[in-house]
Structure formats: C-alpha cells, structure tokens
Amino acid sequence: MKPLGPSVLSWCHECNLAILDSDTCPVCHGQVPRINYPFDIRPAFPYDRRNLKKTVDESYGEGSFDAMVPDDRVILFGIAFKKDVGYTVISDGCDLGDYYAYEGKWSFEPSAKAASLMSEKVQRKKISVTSRGISMSRRQKGLAASDVISADPDIVKGDVVFIIDDGGRTVSIGKASMNGRVMMEADSGIVVRNTLTVKASSCPPAKGHTWEETIALNRPFLDRAVQKSVSFVRKVAKKHPKIPMTVSLSGGKDSLATLLLVVKAGLRPKIIYADTHMDCGSSGLVKGIAKKYGLEIITYGIPEDALYRNIERLGPPSVDFRWCCKVHQLIPFYILSQMIGGESLTFIGQRRYEGTMRMSVGSEWKNPSVPNQLCASPVQEWNALHIWMFLTREKAPYNKLYEEGSDRIGCYLCPVSPLTSHLQYKWTDPVAVRWEECINEYGERMEMPQVWFDKRLWRYRRLPDRINDVGPDIQAEIESKQVIPHYNTRYDGDFLYSGRPFDPSRLLPLLPIVRMKGRMDGDSLIVGDMIISRDGRIKAINGDKGSIRSKADDIFNISLMATHCLECTGCIFICKRSALTFKDQGIHLDASKCNGCRKCLEICPAVRMLR
C-alpha cells in the first residue's frame, strides 16, 4: 500500500526509548534512526498485551512471549492494512513480527529477531533437519522434504515454523508449505519456504520504559506538535472571524484531540454532534465532555425508529452501499449547520494516516456534502502515536472501547468494521440488540443461507472474492437477494419505465415542487401530455415519447421523494418557505408556500442514492 505519511517513530537503542518524530534522543541527545513505518502506530493496551501473550504462548509454548517482551516494556502496534485486523508488533526498537486476525482467529508470525529472543522457550512448530537442510535454509533456499528428520505433527500449512539443528538450536524460520504430518511422509518437494536466518539466542535489553515513562521523556517533541497545531487553529480562526466556530465531536479519539487543541488555542467553540443512536455509547460521552470543558453542545439525530424502518426499505447498510452514513450522519450534519446559522467553520478530527482518501484532502477544505461548511483539521499531520501520547498526557476522557482492541470507534455493527470485530463484541445496548435483530429478520425474510448470518455477509451487496465456505452458487444467491435498489429509467416500447411501481396519487400533492400540476384519472395520473400508471410507466398522450424525457426525470425523482422517504427531514430544514412538513412517515407539501426552487429534491438522499 502507498505510504500515508512520513515515518514518525525513531528509537534510541542506547536508552531503549521510543521517540516521537525526532532524530535526536531527549535523554542522551544522540542521533537516532527512524523506524520505517509510514502508517498509523498506537500503543498496545493491557487488553492487547494479554491477547498477544495468549496467542504467542498457545502457538509456540508457554514463556515464549515473556522471553520476547519483558513486563516493563512498551509495545507499539503498527496498524497494517491486511487480513481482518493486523498489526506489526514493535518493542525495544525491533519489528517482532505480524499479529493479525482472520474471521475471529488471531495469529502471530514472529520475525527473525523475535525468533532469536523466543528460541530457548519455543516448544511447538519445530522442525529438526539435516546439516544440508540447515545450509539450505540459511541461504534462503527453503527446506526440502528429504532434509526433514522430524516435525511437529500439529504444524498447519502457512504457519511460521522454527528450523532447529541436532542440538536443538534455532537456525532459521520459514513458512510451512504443508502440514506437519504430510512433511514426515513426503519424499520430495519444498516443505518450508521464505526461510530467514536466525542469529544465536538473544535476550531483550536490560532496561526499558513503560508507556507513561515514554510520554514523559517525549515531552519536548509532543509540545512541539501541540504548539504547531494550536498555531494552525488560531490562524484559521483569524481568517474567518465572522462565522460561527464549531468542533465536530464524534466520541472518537481524533475529534477529542481536536477539541482539546482548539480549547488550548484559547477559543470557546460550540460542539456539534450528530446522534445516530448507534454510536457505541458516544452520546453520553460527548455530553460529558461538553460539561467537563464548559462548552455548549448542539445535537440532532433522526428518530431512532427510522433506522429500523430503513433496513426494511433498503436492506442492511453495506460497505458498497453505506446509506446509513448518507441518511443518518450527513443529513443531521447539514441540519446542524442550519441550526447554527448556515455558514460555519468546523474543526474536524481528520488525519492523513487514516487512509489514502483523507491523505489527499489537506488541512482545510469545503465540505462537499454540507453547503457552507468550511472544515479544518489541526491533526491532519498527526499519527495515532501523537494522538495517544497527547490524550494520555492530558488525562482526556476517551471511549474505553479503545482499550478493548478497537482502532476506531464508529457505530454498532458498522459494515466497514472487520469480521473479527463483529465476532469479538457482543453488544448489550438495547439499540444495538434491536439493530441486530432487524438485520437477522431481514436475512430470514430473504431466506439467506446460514453463512450469511455466520460471516455477517450483510456487510456486502457484492461479495469479495474467496470468502471461506462461500462457493460460486452461494455467492450468486446472496448477491441476487440483496442488490442495491437503483432505479434507472429506460424505454420499453412506447413507454418510459422507471424500474419500479409506485402509487401515482402520492405524487400528485408534490408536483408543485417541479412546477407541474396534474389530476387523477382512475388509477393513473395525468400531468400535461403525460400519463403515469401504477406500474411505473410513463407514456406521452400524443405518442411523442421523446418530448417527455426531461419531464419524466422530474416525475421519477418526485416518486422517490413521495414513496421512498427515508425520514431524514433534510428537505424540511432546507426549505426557506416552510412549505414542507413530516408526518405519518412521509413528506407533505403546502403548495401555497412552494416556489419550485427544487432544493428539497437536491438534498433528498432517496433521490441522490437510488437513481
């Protein structure tokens, strides 16, 4: 993957200290090398440490983890973009290997350095080889079946295995290309690939530092980053002195750090919070933060029941159809902007290390989804390592789910979250329980196969390739049952067809929005030279179907607004003439107030998503 930013981690091996974004050690003042990791890095919390220890010891034998990382050492996780969840494990200035999960199962693949530290404690996944095998593996030629003397029968293809000599010393590691029992029976072939030489058994450095000690010793470098961001906040605020200033607080770590930086700049922003009702306990946390820092908070959220009704209308939100964000986050943010006066300067916790899209945005931008919102991020250049050192030092009230293995805090059952996260948490919040029940009811109604439930395949409308236990037939069945409900107009003989049936009588009251009038004729609606039937077909009364094309687009848009309302109420807030009201799960128009500006159509998520 393309690097997301400069490497911010250095390490002084003399002092055995992790150093934040500097080439000089704050203790001995010597020059220190950068660790080449141009992605996010975060501390391993006690929960992470326990899980890592459990994984390592179960894989290689009791005591293997403690031989690799003493109790008094900070462990850093470099967030890797692979598998479900993945990290590069860094401690004592060394890359110790890859720690990752796939479908809920955690694995650890030690580096050559970690193998050297663990070698005397390793009891499993060992292969004893001939002198020729030692020579070949050290020259990175792999290991041939003919050179295997004995192998742990529990070795599974893909495991990182320890290759040992006749004295029991580890000489190299590599990746098994077949199971242990098969190795013992094989007469030919390569049984271990990608071998690396392991140096003689070694021990960790005698001294190290805890996470708290590391933060204290990095004070000058953290202060420098904070001051730079505070100066940025003051500069941006000075450029826009006449518009309201807000901080978008989501309940996540980055927006919390952003709020603290704005406050440190001597400013008193209003906090805006879009309450999705699904945000992993963030609602109470955000309100508590506002109270702690004495700041005004403005919140808005679409009614909770609309969430569940929208599953019935659209199916569960998915990676490739995230209607949840468009309807239940972006529209509330637009409404919040109207509540504070329309135009605003909003500080947002967005960082380049979160992904390629955010890397390319820069520190200041206009929100394309919320008109008149100017956005700025004082943490755009910060790594997660900056964020966590800062929040820990400030004793900031962050969401404790971060301490239970979460890299990001979004919504309950977020489709973007990896399968491991879905399997790891069993939510008890009544909202999350009901949300999951709605998803399962949808699956039962659609008669989805059991694997759809087990692997949370509602997260995709188009399934990724090579999912375990999902063959071509099952994939085709699932995809045929949960298509994205797009409606594209097309000619069908003498008719223009919308792709969906609808009740023309529900269109009639909303026609003034597009400056049209009509009348019902039985079950059909007549608008000018068009006749609209219940099956979604439009026909020109005079037979000239080309003449109705542009008008038909307006009719189809109004039909979505009338019969596919998602209850976001964005149209009500955008209408300056108060012509629209919401009741009975639908939009109602006072035609005497409507001037046909069409702004309600422009903001309607049903129109924007479904056509």
XYZ file of C-alpha atoms in Angstrom:
611
model
C 0.000 0.000 0.000
C 1.140 3.547 -0.701
C 2.738 5.242 2.356
C 0.290 7.556 4.111
C 2.849 9.939 5.555
C 6.355 10.313 6.970
C 7.607 7.770 9.492
C 7.162 9.378 12.921
C 8.801 6.760 15.129
C 12.511 6.803 15.991
C 14.285 4.636 18.544
C 17.308 5.284 20.693
C 18.899 1.865 21.227
C 21.317 3.315 23.783
C 18.441 4.437 26.041
C 15.945 1.906 24.627
C 13.410 4.691 24.143
C 10.671 5.197 21.546
C 10.925 8.750 20.224
C 8.120 10.771 18.636
C 9.010 12.423 15.343
C 12.597 13.418 16.120
C 16.072 12.290 15.100
C 17.574 13.218 18.485
C 17.162 11.350 21.767
C 15.832 13.621 24.550
C 17.849 11.677 27.145
C 21.348 11.128 25.731
C 20.952 13.699 22.895
C 22.468 11.290 20.406
C 21.318 10.878 16.809
C 18.745 8.096 16.398
C 17.418 6.204 13.375
C 13.842 6.302 12.142
C 11.836 3.106 12.062
C 10.434 2.872 8.554
C 6.712 2.575 9.183
C 4.735 5.220 7.231
C 1.345 4.244 8.689
C -0.536 4.680 11.973
C 1.081 3.452 15.187
C -0.688 3.080 18.511
C 0.174 1.745 21.965
C -0.833 -1.789 22.867
C -3.180 -1.504 25.842
C -3.173 -4.155 28.610
C -6.045 -5.957 26.843
C -3.965 -6.127 23.637
C -0.929 -7.320 25.545
C -2.867 -10.131 27.215
C -4.327 -11.290 23.910
C -0.950 -11.140 22.181
C 0.668 -13.127 25.006
C -2.102 -15.717 24.822
C -1.714 -16.053 21.045
C 2.085 -16.347 21.156
C 2.156 -18.852 24.025
C -0.599 -21.013 22.540
C 1.235 -21.085 19.221
C 4.818 -21.635 20.384
C 4.733 -22.678 24.028
C 4.428 -21.204 27.496
C 7.014 -18.492 28.207
C 7.636 -17.619 24.544
C 6.025 -14.188 24.885
C 7.810 -13.235 28.125
C 11.144 -14.169 26.530
C 10.340 -11.752 23.715
C 8.865 -8.795 25.652
C 9.559 -8.200 29.388
C 6.752 -6.796 31.548
C 8.238 -3.309 31.838
C 8.360 -2.612 28.089
C 6.069 -0.525 25.941
C 4.618 -2.387 22.970
C 3.565 -0.443 19.896
C 1.200 -1.691 17.214
C 1.791 -0.537 13.663
C -1.658 -0.745 12.078
C -1.396 -2.912 8.964
C -3.850 -2.888 6.077
C -4.250 -6.630 5.664
C -6.407 -9.543 6.809
C -9.348 -8.554 9.031
C -7.273 -6.786 11.679
C -3.492 -6.640 11.522
C -0.504 -5.101 13.307
C 3.248 -5.003 13.122
C 4.468 -5.547 16.707
C 7.246 -3.142 17.749
C 9.129 -3.260 21.051
C 12.689 -2.460 22.158
C 13.164 -0.799 18.761
C 12.603 -4.044 16.844
C 9.990 -5.379 14.470
C 8.902 -8.506 16.329
C 6.517 -9.809 13.697
C 2.938 -9.686 12.442
C -0.081 -10.081 14.718
C -3.351 -10.417 12.875
C -6.827 -11.911 12.905
C -8.881 -13.530 10.192
C -12.536 -14.381 10.828
C -12.009 -14.040 14.574
C -8.888 -16.233 14.876
C -5.697 -14.463 15.984
C -2.231 -15.488 14.742
C 1.327 -14.323 15.329
C 4.134 -14.646 12.802
C 7.480 -13.894 14.502
C 10.276 -12.049 12.746
C 13.841 -13.408 12.754
C 14.600 -11.069 15.681
C 11.630 -12.369 17.673
C 12.668 -15.959 16.860
C 16.106 -15.273 18.327
C 14.519 -13.978 21.541
C 11.982 -16.815 21.789
C 14.197 -19.691 20.640
C 15.010 -21.196 24.047
C 11.348 -21.208 25.092
C 9.773 -22.454 21.871
C 8.175 -25.881 22.297
C 5.886 -26.096 19.254
C 6.029 -25.709 15.485
C 9.603 -27.001 15.346
C 11.265 -28.976 12.572
C 14.536 -30.874 13.102
C 16.646 -31.044 9.942
C 19.864 -32.430 8.479
C 23.061 -30.424 8.109
C 22.172 -29.949 4.437
C 18.784 -28.603 5.464
C 20.478 -26.107 7.794
C 22.703 -24.872 4.992
C 19.829 -24.536 2.503
C 17.519 -22.723 4.902
C 20.232 -20.279 5.956
C 20.839 -19.454 2.302
C 17.113 -18.710 1.988
C 16.644 -21.639 -0.374
C 13.786 -23.130 1.622
C 13.696 -26.615 3.138
C 13.335 -29.823 1.147
C 11.290 -32.800 2.383
C 14.362 -35.045 2.161
C 16.130 -32.917 4.809
C 13.398 -33.243 7.458
C 14.313 -35.506 10.392
C 11.198 -34.804 12.478
C 8.376 -32.266 12.529
C 5.690 -31.186 14.963
C 2.577 -33.007 13.701
C 0.393 -30.020 14.691
C 2.080 -27.718 12.150
C -0.515 -26.304 9.746
C 0.227 -25.095 6.248
C 1.043 -21.366 6.449
C 2.481 -21.485 9.986
C 5.815 -19.827 10.697
C 7.988 -22.724 11.874
C 11.305 -22.949 13.730
C 14.033 -24.971 11.992
C 16.442 -26.485 14.530
C 19.738 -28.341 14.373
C 20.616 -31.619 16.111
C 21.486 -29.669 19.281
C 18.025 -28.110 19.463
C 19.256 -24.640 18.483
C 17.107 -22.498 16.168
C 18.963 -21.788 12.924
C 16.185 -20.300 10.769
C 12.461 -19.770 10.422
C 10.157 -20.051 7.457
C 6.602 -20.617 6.340
C 5.312 -24.181 6.167
C 4.013 -25.149 2.742
C 2.294 -28.293 4.044
C 1.003 -29.770 7.306
C 3.428 -31.380 9.769
C 2.147 -34.947 9.273
C 2.421 -34.589 5.498
C 6.011 -33.339 5.838
C 7.022 -36.529 7.622
C 5.582 -38.658 4.848
C 6.726 -36.560 1.868
C 9.587 -37.927 -0.267
C 10.147 -34.774 -2.299
C 9.180 -31.139 -2.624
C 9.758 -27.969 -0.614
C 8.145 -28.179 2.825
C 9.194 -24.744 4.128
C 9.531 -21.579 2.044
C 10.703 -17.994 2.645
C 13.338 -19.059 5.171
C 15.265 -16.476 7.181
C 18.443 -16.981 9.205
C 18.049 -16.597 12.967
C 21.010 -15.298 14.912
C 22.106 -17.025 18.096
C 19.690 -16.951 21.005
C 19.490 -13.432 22.422
C 17.878 -11.526 25.287
C 15.944 -8.239 25.347
C 17.811 -5.118 26.501
C 18.247 -4.953 30.260
C 16.342 -1.693 30.636
C 13.218 -0.311 29.027
C 10.379 2.153 29.511
C 6.653 1.942 30.188
C 4.129 3.864 28.111
C 3.808 6.600 30.762
C 7.596 6.981 31.037
C 7.858 7.161 27.257
C 5.328 10.017 27.121
C 7.114 11.958 29.882
C 10.504 11.659 28.155
C 8.978 12.734 24.821
C 7.541 15.927 26.288
C 9.574 18.392 24.154
C 8.578 16.659 20.918
C 4.905 16.353 21.872
C 4.877 20.004 22.984
C 6.277 20.991 19.585
C 3.499 19.135 17.746
C 0.819 20.611 20.016
C 2.105 24.166 19.578
C 2.173 23.782 15.795
C -1.444 22.600 15.784
C -2.569 25.337 18.189
C -0.969 27.941 15.906
C -2.834 26.409 12.963
C -6.151 26.700 14.829
C -5.536 30.381 15.645
C -4.526 31.136 12.066
C -7.636 29.518 10.593
C -9.946 31.158 13.141
C -8.422 34.560 12.365
C -9.206 34.074 8.652
C -12.919 33.556 9.405
C -13.784 35.864 12.325
C -17.437 36.475 11.411
C -18.843 32.971 11.100
C -19.772 30.564 13.907
C -16.998 28.225 15.021
C -17.686 24.614 15.964
C -15.925 21.347 16.675
C -17.488 18.182 15.296
C -17.217 15.740 18.197
C -17.982 12.127 17.308
C -16.849 10.414 20.501
C -13.697 9.140 18.801
C -10.098 9.847 19.780
C -9.251 12.164 16.866
C -12.185 14.534 17.351
C -11.449 14.638 21.096
C -7.823 15.600 20.440
C -9.069 18.254 18.008
C -11.383 19.731 20.647
C -8.567 19.922 23.197
C -6.303 21.697 20.679
C -8.991 24.264 19.878
C -9.516 24.923 23.593
C -5.739 25.224 24.096
C -5.795 27.883 21.361
C -7.926 29.985 23.736
C -11.162 29.516 21.772
C -14.614 28.530 23.013
C -16.246 26.595 20.176
C -19.697 25.089 20.122
C -19.715 21.309 19.938
C -21.889 19.770 17.227
C -22.869 16.134 17.484
C -24.900 14.061 15.035
C -26.677 11.479 17.176
C -27.083 8.334 15.088
C -28.314 6.372 18.152
C -25.828 3.681 17.074
C -22.525 5.190 18.132
C -21.061 2.736 20.670
C -22.003 4.748 23.743
C -20.608 8.025 22.403
C -23.762 10.066 23.077
C -23.313 10.116 26.843
C -19.545 10.516 26.493
C -19.879 13.564 24.223
C -22.307 15.239 26.589
C -19.941 14.541 29.481
C -17.011 16.057 27.563
C -19.034 19.205 26.827
C -19.835 19.530 30.533
C -16.220 18.873 31.596
C -14.879 21.678 29.409
C -17.845 24.002 29.893
C -18.826 24.140 26.229
C -22.236 24.459 24.576
C -23.353 21.366 22.672
C -25.834 21.273 19.792
C -27.141 17.846 18.826
C -29.514 16.483 16.238
C -30.496 12.996 15.226
C -33.096 11.354 13.028
C -35.630 9.426 15.149
C -34.275 6.058 16.228
C -37.174 4.061 14.766
C -36.317 5.373 11.299
C -33.119 3.296 11.469
C -35.069 0.081 11.652
C -37.651 1.092 9.055
C -34.846 1.999 6.655
C -33.486 -1.548 6.897
C -36.878 -2.717 5.650
C -36.732 -0.185 2.795
C -33.091 -0.540 1.757
C -31.728 -3.683 3.388
C -28.803 -3.594 5.854
C -26.143 -0.930 5.192
C -23.086 -2.360 3.466
C -19.527 -1.448 2.537
C -20.673 -0.747 -1.026
C -23.988 0.899 -0.068
C -23.489 2.945 3.096
C -26.898 4.560 3.213
C -26.528 4.757 6.995
C -23.859 7.473 6.703
C -25.671 9.418 3.985
C -29.020 9.416 5.776
C -28.193 9.286 9.477
C -24.932 11.265 9.587
C -24.583 13.653 6.652
C -28.165 14.905 6.736
C -28.032 15.582 10.505
C -24.755 17.453 9.964
C -26.469 19.582 7.340
C -29.355 20.232 9.735
C -26.889 21.135 12.499
C -25.249 23.648 10.165
C -28.670 25.243 9.603
C -29.307 25.317 13.336
C -26.165 27.391 13.923
C -26.770 29.816 11.070
C -25.964 28.053 7.800
C -22.293 29.000 7.367
C -19.729 27.723 9.841
C -16.078 26.954 10.461
C -15.865 23.428 11.794
C -12.743 21.813 13.210
C -12.751 18.104 12.437
C -10.523 15.273 13.666
C -9.391 14.002 10.292
C -5.880 12.615 9.713
C -3.821 11.612 6.691
C -2.770 8.301 8.278
C -6.380 7.060 8.260
C -6.305 6.242 4.547
C -5.474 7.438 1.048
C -8.670 9.498 0.654
C -8.017 11.538 3.790
C -4.323 11.828 2.994
C -5.188 13.744 -0.184
C -7.664 16.229 1.347
C -5.257 18.556 3.149
C -5.795 20.530 6.359
C -8.521 22.897 5.071
C -11.409 22.123 2.744
C -15.063 22.798 1.960
C -17.449 20.023 2.872
C -18.996 18.807 -0.415
C -21.929 17.249 1.454
C -22.782 20.165 3.769
C -23.140 23.513 1.948
C -21.330 26.481 3.510
C -19.341 24.383 5.959
C -15.642 25.243 5.994
C -13.592 22.446 7.546
C -10.143 22.411 9.100
C -8.171 19.697 10.845
C -5.394 20.607 13.297
C -4.447 16.894 13.494
C -4.201 16.263 9.749
C -0.451 15.560 10.013
C -0.659 13.690 13.315
C -0.076 9.984 13.576
C -2.147 7.914 16.024
C 1.044 7.896 18.130
C 0.716 11.697 18.533
C -2.972 11.330 19.387
C -2.471 8.711 22.083
C 0.506 10.414 23.722
C -1.475 13.670 23.815
C -4.719 12.188 25.176
C -2.871 10.112 27.786
C -0.877 13.109 28.995
C -3.998 15.307 29.154
C -5.940 12.584 31.014
C -8.696 13.105 28.445
C -11.968 11.136 28.779
C -11.743 8.913 25.700
C -14.036 5.983 24.891
C -12.827 2.931 26.819
C -13.591 0.641 23.871
C -10.173 1.681 22.577
C -8.706 -0.244 25.492
C -10.554 -3.380 24.348
C -8.893 -3.740 20.982
C -10.673 -1.143 18.828
C -8.631 1.007 16.455
C -11.640 3.152 15.581
C -14.927 3.884 17.297
C -17.831 4.091 14.887
C -21.317 2.689 15.158
C -22.584 -0.606 16.475
C -22.433 -3.257 13.730
C -20.740 -0.865 11.301
C -20.418 -2.617 7.899
C -16.889 -1.243 7.479
C -15.699 -2.957 10.660
C -13.839 -6.220 10.002
C -15.487 -9.565 10.710
C -13.204 -10.114 13.702
C -14.637 -7.007 15.387
C -18.183 -8.221 14.784
C -17.346 -11.603 16.299
C -15.370 -10.112 19.189
C -18.108 -7.891 20.621
C -21.491 -8.990 21.897
C -23.314 -5.710 22.330
C -25.866 -5.387 25.142
C -27.084 -1.859 24.414
C -30.814 -2.184 23.556
C -30.311 -0.147 20.371
C -27.567 -2.493 19.151
C -29.620 -5.554 20.078
C -32.622 -4.286 18.135
C -30.419 -3.286 15.187
C -29.006 -6.803 15.008
C -32.478 -8.284 15.310
C -33.631 -6.173 12.351
C -30.693 -7.384 10.266
C -31.390 -11.018 11.150
C -35.110 -10.589 10.433
C -34.196 -9.201 7.022
C -31.984 -12.238 6.386
C -34.756 -14.624 7.422
C -37.292 -12.806 5.256
C -34.934 -13.044 2.273
C -34.211 -16.713 3.108
C -30.473 -16.146 3.226
C -28.163 -19.158 3.697
C -26.675 -19.690 7.180
C -23.225 -18.464 6.105
C -24.773 -15.023 5.503
C -25.527 -14.813 9.229
C -22.332 -16.504 10.466
C -19.922 -14.343 8.451
C -22.031 -11.158 8.623
C -22.255 -11.085 4.824
C -24.972 -8.424 5.043
C -21.929 -6.120 5.064
C -21.619 -6.536 1.278
C -24.037 -6.180 -1.623
C -21.358 -7.537 -3.935
C -19.282 -10.120 -2.067
C -15.464 -10.034 -2.084
C -13.667 -12.876 -3.816
C -12.508 -16.004 -1.993
C -14.576 -15.996 1.207
C -14.191 -19.294 3.056
C -17.254 -21.552 2.805
C -18.838 -19.366 0.106
C -18.849 -21.066 -3.278
C -19.998 -19.512 -6.573
C -23.583 -20.748 -6.176
C -23.976 -19.351 -2.656
C -22.342 -16.074 -3.701
C -24.730 -15.728 -6.652
C -27.724 -16.490 -4.412
C -26.762 -13.890 -1.813
C -25.967 -11.188 -4.350
C -29.249 -11.754 -6.199
C -31.197 -11.241 -2.972
C -29.551 -8.045 -1.731
C -28.978 -5.871 -4.769
C -28.609 -2.099 -4.383
C -32.094 -0.733 -5.188
C -31.197 1.630 -8.032
C -33.966 2.748 -10.366
C -32.852 3.638 -13.884
C -35.255 4.984 -16.485
C -35.431 3.095 -19.762
C -37.617 2.891 -22.835
C -39.899 -0.125 -23.035
C -41.827 0.012 -26.289
C -43.928 3.161 -26.281
C -43.344 3.725 -22.583
C -40.660 5.241 -20.441
C -40.198 2.919 -17.450
C -38.843 3.927 -14.032
C -37.856 0.413 -12.964
C -40.300 0.375 -10.039
C -44.054 0.609 -9.448
C -45.454 3.439 -7.337
C -48.762 4.995 -6.356
C -49.378 7.993 -8.674
C -51.845 9.512 -6.189
C -48.951 10.112 -3.761
C -47.109 12.097 -6.437
C -49.973 14.478 -7.081
C -49.568 16.653 -3.931
C -45.800 17.079 -4.533
C -45.954 18.130 -8.216
C -45.617 21.877 -7.415
C -42.005 21.142 -6.341
C -41.176 20.710 -10.046
C -43.739 23.351 -11.104
C -46.214 20.878 -12.513
C -49.928 20.259 -11.989
C -51.895 17.092 -12.541
C -55.109 15.208 -11.977
C -56.048 11.619 -11.261
C -57.852 9.597 -13.903
C -58.771 6.362 -12.178
C -55.529 4.761 -11.018
C -53.409 6.871 -13.384
C -52.021 10.382 -13.028
C -52.216 12.807 -15.932
C -49.620 15.579 -15.955
C -49.652 17.774 -19.049
C -49.128 15.492 -22.051
C -48.062 12.526 -19.866
C -49.999 9.657 -18.346
C -48.384 7.892 -15.392
C -49.590 4.419 -14.415
C -49.195 2.458 -11.188
C -46.591 0.087 -12.688
C -44.108 2.962 -13.044
C -44.607 3.549 -16.782
C -44.975 6.974 -18.381
C -46.492 7.410 -21.819
C -46.876 10.502 -23.953
C -50.543 11.150 -24.657
C -49.652 12.452 -28.118
C -47.387 9.456 -28.800
C -44.133 11.504 -28.901
C -42.131 9.803 -26.186
C -39.033 11.938 -26.883
C -40.893 15.052 -25.766
C -41.464 13.746 -22.255
C -37.933 12.597 -21.400
C -36.842 15.576 -19.292
C -40.264 15.881 -17.633
C -40.250 12.166 -16.836
C -36.994 12.537 -14.893
C -38.712 15.060 -12.636
C -41.629 12.670 -12.161
C -39.334 9.799 -11.218
C -37.462 11.997 -8.728
C -40.706 13.119 -7.131
C -41.860 9.491 -6.971
C -38.799 8.589 -4.897
C -39.353 11.537 -2.585
C -43.041 10.655 -2.222
C -42.931 6.868 -1.906
C -39.387 6.131 -0.717
C -38.998 8.737 2.029
C -36.167 7.777 4.413
C -37.394 10.122 7.180
C -34.231 12.244 7.257
C -36.213 15.557 7.345
C -33.418 17.321 5.473
C -35.905 18.768 2.986
C -37.830 20.440 5.810
C -34.748 22.260 7.051
C -33.571 23.337 3.606
C -36.943 24.844 2.663
C -36.817 28.570 3.469
C -40.578 28.956 2.974
C -41.663 26.263 5.468
C -43.617 24.544 2.712
C -42.821 21.005 3.857
C -43.849 19.067 6.936
C -43.242 15.495 8.023
C -45.917 13.201 9.393
C -47.017 9.601 9.040
C -43.508 8.626 7.853
C -43.778 10.860 4.788
C -43.395 14.373 3.388
C -46.370 16.716 2.953
C -46.351 19.897 0.873
C -48.237 23.158 1.330
C -48.412 24.137 -2.349
C -49.320 27.741 -1.496
C -45.846 28.233 0.031
C -43.740 26.331 -2.537
C -41.875 28.402 -5.169
C -40.457 25.412 -7.073
C -36.804 26.015 -6.120
C -36.139 22.223 -6.083
C -33.679 22.423 -3.188
C -35.615 19.738 -1.365
C -35.071 17.391 -4.310
C -31.362 18.207 -4.369
C -30.835 17.207 -0.746
C -33.159 14.189 -0.704
C -30.996 11.084 -0.062
C -33.562 8.797 -1.713
C -33.174 10.739 -4.966
C -29.386 11.002 -4.645
C -28.790 7.349 -3.771
C -31.423 5.439 -5.694
C -31.141 6.973 -9.169
